[in-house]
Amino acid sequence: MPLSLAVLGAGRIGKVHADAIAATPGARLVAVADAFEASANALAEAHGARVSTIDEILAASDVDAVAICTPTDTHADLIERFARAGKPIFCEKPIDLSLERVRQCLSVVDETATPLMIGFNRRFDPHFAALKRAIDEGRVGSVEQVVLTSRDPGLPHLDYLPRSGGLFRDMTIHDFDMARFLLGEEIESVVATASVMVDPKVGELGDVDTATILMRTPSGRQAVIINSRRATYGYDQRIEVHGSGGMVSAENQHEASVTIATGDGYTRPPLQNFFMTRYAAAYRAEIGAFLKALSEGIAMSPSGDDGLAALALAEAATRSVAEKRPIDPRSMGKGA
Amino acid sequence: MPLSLAVLGAGRIGKVHADAIAATPGARLVAVADAFEASANALAEAHGARVSTIDEILAASDVDAVAICTPTDTHADLIERFARAGKPIFCEKPIDLSLERVRQCLSVVDETATPLMIGFNRRFDPHFAALKRAIDEGRVGSVEQVVLTSRDPGLPHLDYLPRSGGLFRDMTIHDFDMARFLLGEEIESVVATASVMVDPKVGELGDVDTATILMRTPSGRQAVIINSRRATYGYDQRIEVHGSGGMVSAENQHEASVTIATGDGYTRPPLQNFFMTRYAAAYRAEIGAFLKALSEGIAMSPSGDDGLAALALAEAATRSVAEKRPIDPRSMGKGA
Amino acid sequence: MPLSLAVLGAGRIGKVHADAIAATPGARLVAVADAFEASANALAEAHGARVSTIDEILAASDVDAVAICTPTDTHADLIERFARAGKPIFCEKPIDLSLERVRQCLSVVDETATPLMIGFNRRFDPHFAALKRAIDEGRVGSVEQVVLTSRDPGLPHLDYLPRSGGLFRDMTIHDFDMARFLLGEEIESVVATASVMVDPKVGELGDVDTATILMRTPSGRQAVIINSRRATYGYDQRIEVHGSGGMVSAENQHEASVTIATGDGYTRPPLQNFFMTRYAAAYRAEIGAFLKALSEGIAMSPSGDDGLAALALAEAATRSVAEKRPIDPRSMGKGA
Amino acid sequence: MPLSLAVLGAGRIGKVHADAIAATPGARLVAVADAFEASANALAEAHGARVSTIDEILAASDVDAVAICTPTDTHADLIERFARAGKPIFCEKPIDLSLERVRQCLSVVDETATPLMIGFNRRFDPHFAALKRAIDEGRVGSVEQVVLTSRDPGLPHLDYLPRSGGLFRDMTIHDFDMARFLLGEEIESVVATASVMVDPKVGELGDVDTATILMRTPSGRQAVIINSRRATYGYDQRIEVHGSGGMVSAENQHEASVTIATGDGYTRPPLQNFFMTRYAAAYRAEIGAFLKALSEGIAMSPSGDDGLAALALAEAATRSVAEKRPIDPRSMGKGA
């Protein structure tokens, strides 16, 4: 029996997940919901699915699970409603921009014992996954230092920024998740420095565009994130992990594996410039992992708690910039 | 109106093309034919197509074009039949192992003015295509020397070898096509050296497994192909083109873009080990080009004549090894 | 007239500079001093120089300048004595481990207007110099983020550690200098995290072996240093600079430019494992720059103030670890 | 007792070897001879040697060995004279442009049992030496195919060409030596194609500037050389060896190990552009090997016979181009 899924939100990322579901043997897309009828129609038609309302999908006996790809401010409500309806959930990150709201939401998930997976797609990138496998196989010994370079090709639309939650919650949150994923230990201290270097309008909107974040764990493991909203040479996504026995790194993806050599030097093309191109394989593998966990009844990973922990790191970094001191992310949102 | 296609041959490569057709907007797979009913059923079912006989497809008014993916010795007959039925054809390489038979077949294609594209997939590899684009844009000046490295991970099944036509017709034919594609001029001389170094059984079957081929054009351009049926480190597929203004090269594809550094050195994973993985994007782009040419009514490329020319080079290389001298491929199959 | 130099200290680094002086056209080594007579004799003989005492060199009319390569705790005294004797000075880093002592010493240098160059050899590494040149030529725009990776192959002798001044003053001081050199702006904030991960004995000696340091400048430029006293794969020395227009990086030096590809993957040799091998060209260029500045009468760079500023950063990092907060290096040693 | 050497010929390459001798512990340069007094004086003075005539050096009891760095047409005569004088000889390649003359000369060397080493410097390049070591250690199994890429940055002075012996004897001879060195088996067949693509004046002088050469050994091993007198991107010197167990390659040397990434892509500097820069370490190691063989009394390598064999390959390639057929180099100069 194939698993039947509904996709909520037929925008850019909804389309990515719908395509991935449709291409996965053992899964089919049966319903699509979106506030914009045209978007819902187009996506549904492309995959032979029906257009439904949220209420219809909540009640549909032929929908085994849902993928939430709607705007961030609807995530927590939808998770709670589908959890109460007993439907397993894949939800795009973040659950919410408020730690308090995330905690409420996850308590509903816990009470209802609903399988919930959060869309930290980078864990499923084949290159980062190969790096993680090398660590897990002990090929570099015990992890000591992690360096994450994560630079967007350019700023998002400026009118998006005010509702993004800021650089740390919007962009760095992926790097926070990867830092946790790779360090293998919770983080006890976050200190960040941040600037406006790409566009002064970012500063006028109360945000930053360039940041470096330093973290440590109780046993002394260290991680650093290098972030910018600008990279003229493409979407810069690298990881380097130093262990007691060696180093493992995952390199960037260029537009093509060609080199042109002339009197000006040896030139390779810029990096793949768009996160959906760079992480196309990751998105497919992510949905595959969700469907596999669903059909095998095993625990979802990354979990709701992973989503919470990454958000707490973003909160800590935000506060560190404001207060110019290291912050313990475990104290976040707890009246600390 | 989407284009409706039938796939003849539901084996490994038929499946690749069927999947590519199904995934292409504006195209759909309507029929599958295969001598083995189970194969035809499985492939048809996967894409909601019907199982048909060759005769039914020849007569089907809803089949706009066919993709011939059957064994080599059926290609020429099928091309002729579908040409006479007025259906455009995509055919896997080679058209036939006999130059004479290919010439006959292409005369039918010509008479009937049937669009025919030959499956030289490498032209559509994104890396090789980027290399070709660099040449066409004049970034390395006028082409002077071409170096093609093409090494299979291992021998095919030995029982396949006797009907393969030999190394040059079976494996090097792709490199011959790429040499022609990149030199931008016909080849006037082929000299080859070949050995049995991988497995003596190859020699017992009258074939070779290791070869180096040297070619030149009338204006003095040079090309060399380095072939082997063995590469312990994966499927080695590289091209290097030297021009008057510089060099452009297309590098190999590793299993993942990671490096592990220890006291033993810096290690990257082996190459993607299977031609279908290595050329997955090429196969998709190839079918896309066929469908595009079909819908826009433009000339097919690579054409039947490209298939003929590559086979003539394989013939010339075969004769060069036997006669230990350079051979003019233009004299092949013409009683020379 | 060639410049005549004396080398004080005939140990490992003294030998490096003596060889560089001897190999430089327009310079000659005339005298060598060392507390160990055998060392002085060997080095003097190798270059046809005489063995002298410090006092003799101070008084020697045929010694145009000196290179101080003695143990750290003698540097400041020697600088003062030779400054008062009117002899230009090249001195190995650091001037002293105490900021106060460095300030005293530099005041003597200032009063006597003695040319003084500090041995921050990395500025002269051809790869780092090419990186700096790219920045100065504006090829990456305005500098925004600097990432320095600096990892030693292994711990120094443990009995050296107590007089090393600790990781930041002994090893990171080079990276602090490079950060200043590349940021093009003074640093206003240093925050560091440090651990003992290589050998618990390091901790017992009150030192650390693994550290990450985060810095920022008044305009918001950011720099991060990743340090370890262990790198199984060799001496890891890399720099990456992000600017408004792009990135420039300087990569590591392997033992040889070869790759072996087998079923285990593609393997390059480990890195050059010893700082004297890795920076052999840098040491030669450094002495060349000293001699050039001397003969042309231009300002020495890196200067005594550069030595002071790097030490202040080391002090700030040391205090940041102790106090778990960012420290302004400009307040160091000033009763702050 | 240090070895005392004389250098004959104080030109560019004579200076290289003189510097290498002077820098080698256990060796000293005692005499320099050159038809141009100023050249001889300058080189002698730089190293504290005396200026001598050839006759004086032949008779000098304090000259243990000579390095012949004079023009090619004097090599054979000088070798014979010094052989008869009982002085061991290092001689720049080639011994002579005539196979017959080389054979005569080597018979004198044999009769007098004079140690003779020929200056095929590339064998001593640290990268190529590491590649050879990997082969000798069995890391790629039995050698099957060798690919040598050897491209000069530009044409030599056109007035040099007529006395160069032509591309194969002048430039390819190094690659022929490397092919022999790496194949580990004599070559039985050479076939070459050559063109004039860089400058038509080269053709007017009866020479070629672009060539590809294919060779094989009796056991079926294959080698290919890709030559050009033009490489806009620098001095292109690469080797790739395929064996039964894997591949080993030696890569090019760039001007610096830096990369600049912008919207135009990732750019590394061109290659080191001059053979003396590229092979600086090789020249030093070469003289070191000569001195070591001399002091230890072991056989010289590469030997006079290696010089002869490389020249025979050049002859065979020359004839192959003229006769458009494979040539057996073992038949060269023997009235074949």
mmCIF file with all atom_site columns, C-alpha atoms in Angstrom, chain A residues 90-202:
data_model
loop_
_atom_site.group_PDB
_atom_site.id
_atom_site.type_symbol
_atom_site.label_atom_id
_atom_site.label_alt_id
_atom_site.label_comp_id
_atom_site.label_asym_id
_atom_site.label_entity_id
_atom_site.label_seq_id
_atom_site.pdbx_PDB_ins_code
_atom_site.Cartn_x
_atom_site.Cartn_y
_atom_site.Cartn_z
_atom_site.occupancy
_atom_site.B_iso_or_equiv
_atom_site.pdbx_formal_charge
_atom_site.auth_seq_id
_atom_site.auth_comp_id
_atom_site.auth_asym_id
_atom_site.auth_atom_id
_atom_site.pdbx_PDB_model_num
ATOM 1   C CA . PHE A 1 90  ? 6.666  16.879 7.808  1.00 0.00 ? 90  PHE A CA 1
ATOM 2   C CA . CYS A 1 91  ? 7.067  20.610 8.486  1.00 0.00 ? 91  CYS A CA 1
ATOM 3   C CA . GLU A 1 92  ? 9.401  23.085 6.892  1.00 0.00 ? 92  GLU A CA 1
ATOM 4   C CA . LYS A 1 93  ? 11.662 24.919 9.329  1.00 0.00 ? 93  LYS A CA 1
ATOM 5   C CA . PRO A 1 94  ? 11.100 26.848 11.529 1.00 0.00 ? 94  PRO A CA 1
ATOM 6   C CA . ILE A 1 95  ? 8.202  25.680 13.630 1.00 0.00 ? 95  ILE A CA 1
ATOM 7   C CA . ASP A 1 96  ? 7.761  29.270 14.788 1.00 0.00 ? 96  ASP A CA 1
ATOM 8   C CA . LEU A 1 97  ? 9.930  32.315 15.452 1.00 0.00 ? 97  LEU A CA 1
ATOM 9   C CA . SER A 1 98  ? 8.937  32.287 19.141 1.00 0.00 ? 98  SER A CA 1
ATOM 10  C CA . LEU A 1 99  ? 10.562 29.730 21.397 1.00 0.00 ? 99  LEU A CA 1
ATOM 11  C CA . GLU A 1 100 ? 7.512  29.841 23.683 1.00 0.00 ? 100 GLU A CA 1
ATOM 12  C CA . ARG A 1 101 ? 5.161  29.074 20.834 1.00 0.00 ? 101 ARG A CA 1
ATOM 13  C CA . VAL A 1 102 ? 7.399  26.224 19.657 1.00 0.00 ? 102 VAL A CA 1
ATOM 14  C CA . ARG A 1 103 ? 7.370  24.709 23.127 1.00 0.00 ? 103 ARG A CA 1
ATOM 15  C CA . GLN A 1 104 ? 3.567  24.877 23.281 1.00 0.00 ? 104 GLN A CA 1
ATOM 16  C CA . CYS A 1 105 ? 3.272  23.328 19.884 1.00 0.00 ? 105 CYS A CA 1
ATOM 17  C CA . LEU A 1 106 ? 5.691  20.505 20.672 1.00 0.00 ? 106 LEU A CA 1
ATOM 18  C CA . SER A 1 107 ? 3.793  19.689 23.836 1.00 0.00 ? 107 SER A CA 1
ATOM 19  C CA . VAL A 1 108 ? 0.756  18.991 21.664 1.00 0.00 ? 108 VAL A CA 1
ATOM 20  C CA . VAL A 1 109 ? 2.898  16.832 19.404 1.00 0.00 ? 109 VAL A CA 1
ATOM 21  C CA . ASP A 1 110 ? 4.171  14.951 22.434 1.00 0.00 ? 110 ASP A CA 1
ATOM 22  C CA . GLU A 1 111 ? 0.739  14.460 23.968 1.00 0.00 ? 111 GLU A CA 1
ATOM 23  C CA . THR A 1 112 ? -0.636 13.128 20.742 1.00 0.00 ? 112 THR A CA 1
ATOM 24  C CA . ALA A 1 113 ? 2.519  11.111 20.017 1.00 0.00 ? 113 ALA A CA 1
ATOM 25  C CA . THR A 1 114 ? 2.483  12.425 16.465 1.00 0.00 ? 114 THR A CA 1
ATOM 26  C CA . PRO A 1 115 ? 5.457  11.653 14.242 1.00 0.00 ? 115 PRO A CA 1
ATOM 27  C CA . LEU A 1 116 ? 6.949  15.050 13.317 1.00 0.00 ? 116 LEU A CA 1
ATOM 28  C CA . MET A 1 117 ? 9.953  15.735 11.137 1.00 0.00 ? 117 MET A CA 1
ATOM 29  C CA . ILE A 1 118 ? 11.438 19.216 10.668 1.00 0.00 ? 118 ILE A CA 1
ATOM 30  C CA . GLY A 1 119 ? 12.814 20.216 7.276  1.00 0.00 ? 119 GLY A CA 1
ATOM 31  C CA . PHE A 1 120 ? 16.494 20.744 7.952  1.00 0.00 ? 120 PHE A CA 1
ATOM 32  C CA . ASN A 1 121 ? 17.350 19.707 4.441  1.00 0.00 ? 121 ASN A CA 1
ATOM 33  C CA . ARG A 1 122 ? 21.111 20.055 4.733  1.00 0.00 ? 122 ARG A CA 1
ATOM 34  C CA . ARG A 1 123 ? 21.432 16.940 6.846  1.00 0.00 ? 123 ARG A CA 1
ATOM 35  C CA . PHE A 1 124 ? 20.341 15.069 3.719  1.00 0.00 ? 124 PHE A CA 1
ATOM 36  C CA . ASP A 1 125 ? 22.721 16.671 1.259  1.00 0.00 ? 125 ASP A CA 1
ATOM 37  C CA . PRO A 1 126 ? 24.769 13.757 -0.142 1.00 0.00 ? 126 PRO A CA 1
ATOM 38  C CA . HIS A 1 127 ? 28.063 15.567 0.462  1.00 0.00 ? 127 HIS A CA 1
ATOM 39  C CA . PHE A 1 128 ? 27.260 16.583 4.030  1.00 0.00 ? 128 PHE A CA 1
ATOM 40  C CA . ALA A 1 129 ? 25.824 13.124 4.625  1.00 0.00 ? 129 ALA A CA 1
ATOM 41  C CA . ALA A 1 130 ? 29.086 11.575 3.412  1.00 0.00 ? 130 ALA A CA 1
ATOM 42  C CA . LEU A 1 131 ? 30.949 13.869 5.808  1.00 0.00 ? 131 LEU A CA 1
ATOM 43  C CA . LYS A 1 132 ? 28.701 12.808 8.685  1.00 0.00 ? 132 LYS A CA 1
ATOM 44  C CA . ARG A 1 133 ? 29.187 9.164  7.775  1.00 0.00 ? 133 ARG A CA 1
ATOM 45  C CA . ALA A 1 134 ? 32.971 9.613  7.860  1.00 0.00 ? 134 ALA A CA 1
ATOM 46  C CA . ILE A 1 135 ? 32.660 11.002 11.385 1.00 0.00 ? 135 ILE A CA 1
ATOM 47  C CA . ASP A 1 136 ? 30.326 8.232  12.503 1.00 0.00 ? 136 ASP A CA 1
ATOM 48  C CA . GLU A 1 137 ? 32.704 5.641  11.102 1.00 0.00 ? 137 GLU A CA 1
ATOM 49  C CA . GLY A 1 138 ? 35.455 7.096  13.243 1.00 0.00 ? 138 GLY A CA 1
ATOM 50  C CA . ARG A 1 139 ? 37.618 8.125  10.311 1.00 0.00 ? 139 ARG A CA 1
ATOM 51  C CA . VAL A 1 140 ? 38.639 11.417 11.933 1.00 0.00 ? 140 VAL A CA 1
ATOM 52  C CA . GLY A 1 141 ? 38.473 10.351 15.573 1.00 0.00 ? 141 GLY A CA 1
ATOM 53  C CA . SER A 1 142 ? 36.670 12.352 18.209 1.00 0.00 ? 142 SER A CA 1
ATOM 54  C CA . VAL A 1 143 ? 35.230 15.663 16.947 1.00 0.00 ? 143 VAL A CA 1
ATOM 55  C CA . GLU A 1 144 ? 37.055 18.750 18.224 1.00 0.00 ? 144 GLU A CA 1
ATOM 56  C CA . GLN A 1 145 ? 36.353 21.704 15.939 1.00 0.00 ? 145 GLN A CA 1
ATOM 57  C CA . VAL A 1 146 ? 33.639 22.368 13.375 1.00 0.00 ? 146 VAL A CA 1
ATOM 58  C CA . VAL A 1 147 ? 33.790 25.157 10.797 1.00 0.00 ? 147 VAL A CA 1
ATOM 59  C CA . LEU A 1 148 ? 30.629 25.974 8.867  1.00 0.00 ? 148 LEU A CA 1
ATOM 60  C CA . THR A 1 149 ? 30.775 28.422 5.985  1.00 0.00 ? 149 THR A CA 1
ATOM 61  C CA . SER A 1 150 ? 27.356 29.464 4.799  1.00 0.00 ? 150 SER A CA 1
ATOM 62  C CA . ARG A 1 151 ? 26.975 32.435 2.516  1.00 0.00 ? 151 ARG A CA 1
ATOM 63  C CA . ASP A 1 152 ? 23.951 33.303 0.441  1.00 0.00 ? 152 ASP A CA 1
ATOM 64  C CA . PRO A 1 153 ? 24.468 34.647 -3.073 1.00 0.00 ? 153 PRO A CA 1
ATOM 65  C CA . GLY A 1 154 ? 22.470 37.732 -2.175 1.00 0.00 ? 154 GLY A CA 1
ATOM 66  C CA . LEU A 1 155 ? 19.939 39.395 0.063  1.00 0.00 ? 155 LEU A CA 1
ATOM 67  C CA . PRO A 1 156 ? 16.348 38.190 0.085  1.00 0.00 ? 156 PRO A CA 1
ATOM 68  C CA . HIS A 1 157 ? 13.699 40.737 -0.888 1.00 0.00 ? 157 HIS A CA 1
ATOM 69  C CA . LEU A 1 158 ? 13.940 43.484 1.681  1.00 0.00 ? 158 LEU A CA 1
ATOM 70  C CA . ASP A 1 159 ? 10.208 43.319 2.417  1.00 0.00 ? 159 ASP A CA 1
ATOM 71  C CA . TYR A 1 160 ? 10.706 39.741 3.564  1.00 0.00 ? 160 TYR A CA 1
ATOM 72  C CA . LEU A 1 161 ? 13.318 40.664 6.157  1.00 0.00 ? 161 LEU A CA 1
ATOM 73  C CA . PRO A 1 162 ? 10.992 42.132 8.817  1.00 0.00 ? 162 PRO A CA 1
ATOM 74  C CA . ARG A 1 163 ? 9.055  38.866 9.070  1.00 0.00 ? 163 ARG A CA 1
ATOM 75  C CA . SER A 1 164 ? 12.145 36.633 8.693  1.00 0.00 ? 164 SER A CA 1
ATOM 76  C CA . GLY A 1 165 ? 13.015 36.733 12.383 1.00 0.00 ? 165 GLY A CA 1
ATOM 77  C CA . GLY A 1 166 ? 16.443 38.141 11.517 1.00 0.00 ? 166 GLY A CA 1
ATOM 78  C CA . LEU A 1 167 ? 19.583 36.573 10.116 1.00 0.00 ? 167 LEU A CA 1
ATOM 79  C CA . PHE A 1 168 ? 20.091 34.080 12.929 1.00 0.00 ? 168 PHE A CA 1
ATOM 80  C CA . ARG A 1 169 ? 16.529 32.692 12.935 1.00 0.00 ? 169 ARG A CA 1
ATOM 81  C CA . ASP A 1 170 ? 16.125 32.797 9.182  1.00 0.00 ? 170 ASP A CA 1
ATOM 82  C CA . MET A 1 171 ? 19.456 31.756 7.711  1.00 0.00 ? 171 MET A CA 1
ATOM 83  C CA . THR A 1 172 ? 21.866 30.700 10.448 1.00 0.00 ? 172 THR A CA 1
ATOM 84  C CA . ILE A 1 173 ? 19.268 28.324 11.865 1.00 0.00 ? 173 ILE A CA 1
ATOM 85  C CA . HIS A 1 174 ? 20.370 25.777 9.254  1.00 0.00 ? 174 HIS A CA 1
ATOM 86  C CA . ASP A 1 175 ? 23.968 26.154 10.388 1.00 0.00 ? 175 ASP A CA 1
ATOM 87  C CA . PHE A 1 176 ? 22.964 25.879 14.041 1.00 0.00 ? 176 PHE A CA 1
ATOM 88  C CA . ASP A 1 177 ? 21.257 22.608 13.234 1.00 0.00 ? 177 ASP A CA 1
ATOM 89  C CA . MET A 1 178 ? 24.313 21.349 11.358 1.00 0.00 ? 178 MET A CA 1
ATOM 90  C CA . ALA A 1 179 ? 26.603 22.400 14.225 1.00 0.00 ? 179 ALA A CA 1
ATOM 91  C CA . ARG A 1 180 ? 24.484 20.378 16.655 1.00 0.00 ? 180 ARG A CA 1
ATOM 92  C CA . PHE A 1 181 ? 24.278 17.483 14.211 1.00 0.00 ? 181 PHE A CA 1
ATOM 93  C CA . LEU A 1 182 ? 28.062 17.333 13.829 1.00 0.00 ? 182 LEU A CA 1
ATOM 94  C CA . LEU A 1 183 ? 29.290 18.245 17.309 1.00 0.00 ? 183 LEU A CA 1
ATOM 95  C CA . GLY A 1 184 ? 27.464 15.301 18.838 1.00 0.00 ? 184 GLY A CA 1
ATOM 96  C CA . GLU A 1 185 ? 27.043 17.246 22.050 1.00 0.00 ? 185 GLU A CA 1
ATOM 97  C CA . GLU A 1 186 ? 24.780 20.079 23.172 1.00 0.00 ? 186 GLU A CA 1
ATOM 98  C CA . ILE A 1 187 ? 26.123 23.598 22.986 1.00 0.00 ? 187 ILE A CA 1
ATOM 99  C CA . GLU A 1 188 ? 26.616 25.468 26.230 1.00 0.00 ? 188 GLU A CA 1
ATOM 100 C CA . SER A 1 189 ? 27.868 28.810 24.977 1.00 0.00 ? 189 SER A CA 1
ATOM 101 C CA . VAL A 1 190 ? 27.185 31.026 21.972 1.00 0.00 ? 190 VAL A CA 1
ATOM 102 C CA . VAL A 1 191 ? 28.948 34.290 21.207 1.00 0.00 ? 191 VAL A CA 1
ATOM 103 C CA . ALA A 1 192 ? 28.304 36.164 18.008 1.00 0.00 ? 192 ALA A CA 1
ATOM 104 C CA . THR A 1 193 ? 29.426 39.259 16.206 1.00 0.00 ? 193 THR A CA 1
ATOM 105 C CA . ALA A 1 194 ? 27.316 40.748 13.457 1.00 0.00 ? 194 ALA A CA 1
ATOM 106 C CA . SER A 1 195 ? 27.494 43.690 11.067 1.00 0.00 ? 195 SER A CA 1
ATOM 107 C CA . VAL A 1 196 ? 25.659 45.371 8.255  1.00 0.00 ? 196 VAL A CA 1
ATOM 108 C CA . MET A 1 197 ? 28.056 45.249 5.319  1.00 0.00 ? 197 MET A CA 1
ATOM 109 C CA . VAL A 1 198 ? 25.937 44.270 2.330  1.00 0.00 ? 198 VAL A CA 1
ATOM 110 C CA . ASP A 1 199 ? 23.237 46.923 2.393  1.00 0.00 ? 199 ASP A CA 1
ATOM 111 C CA . PRO A 1 200 ? 22.560 49.679 4.927  1.00 0.00 ? 200 PRO A CA 1
ATOM 112 C CA . LYS A 1 201 ? 18.822 49.102 4.425  1.00 0.00 ? 201 LYS A CA 1
ATOM 113 C CA . VAL A 1 202 ? 19.250 45.817 6.263  1.00 0.00 ? 202 VAL A CA 1
#
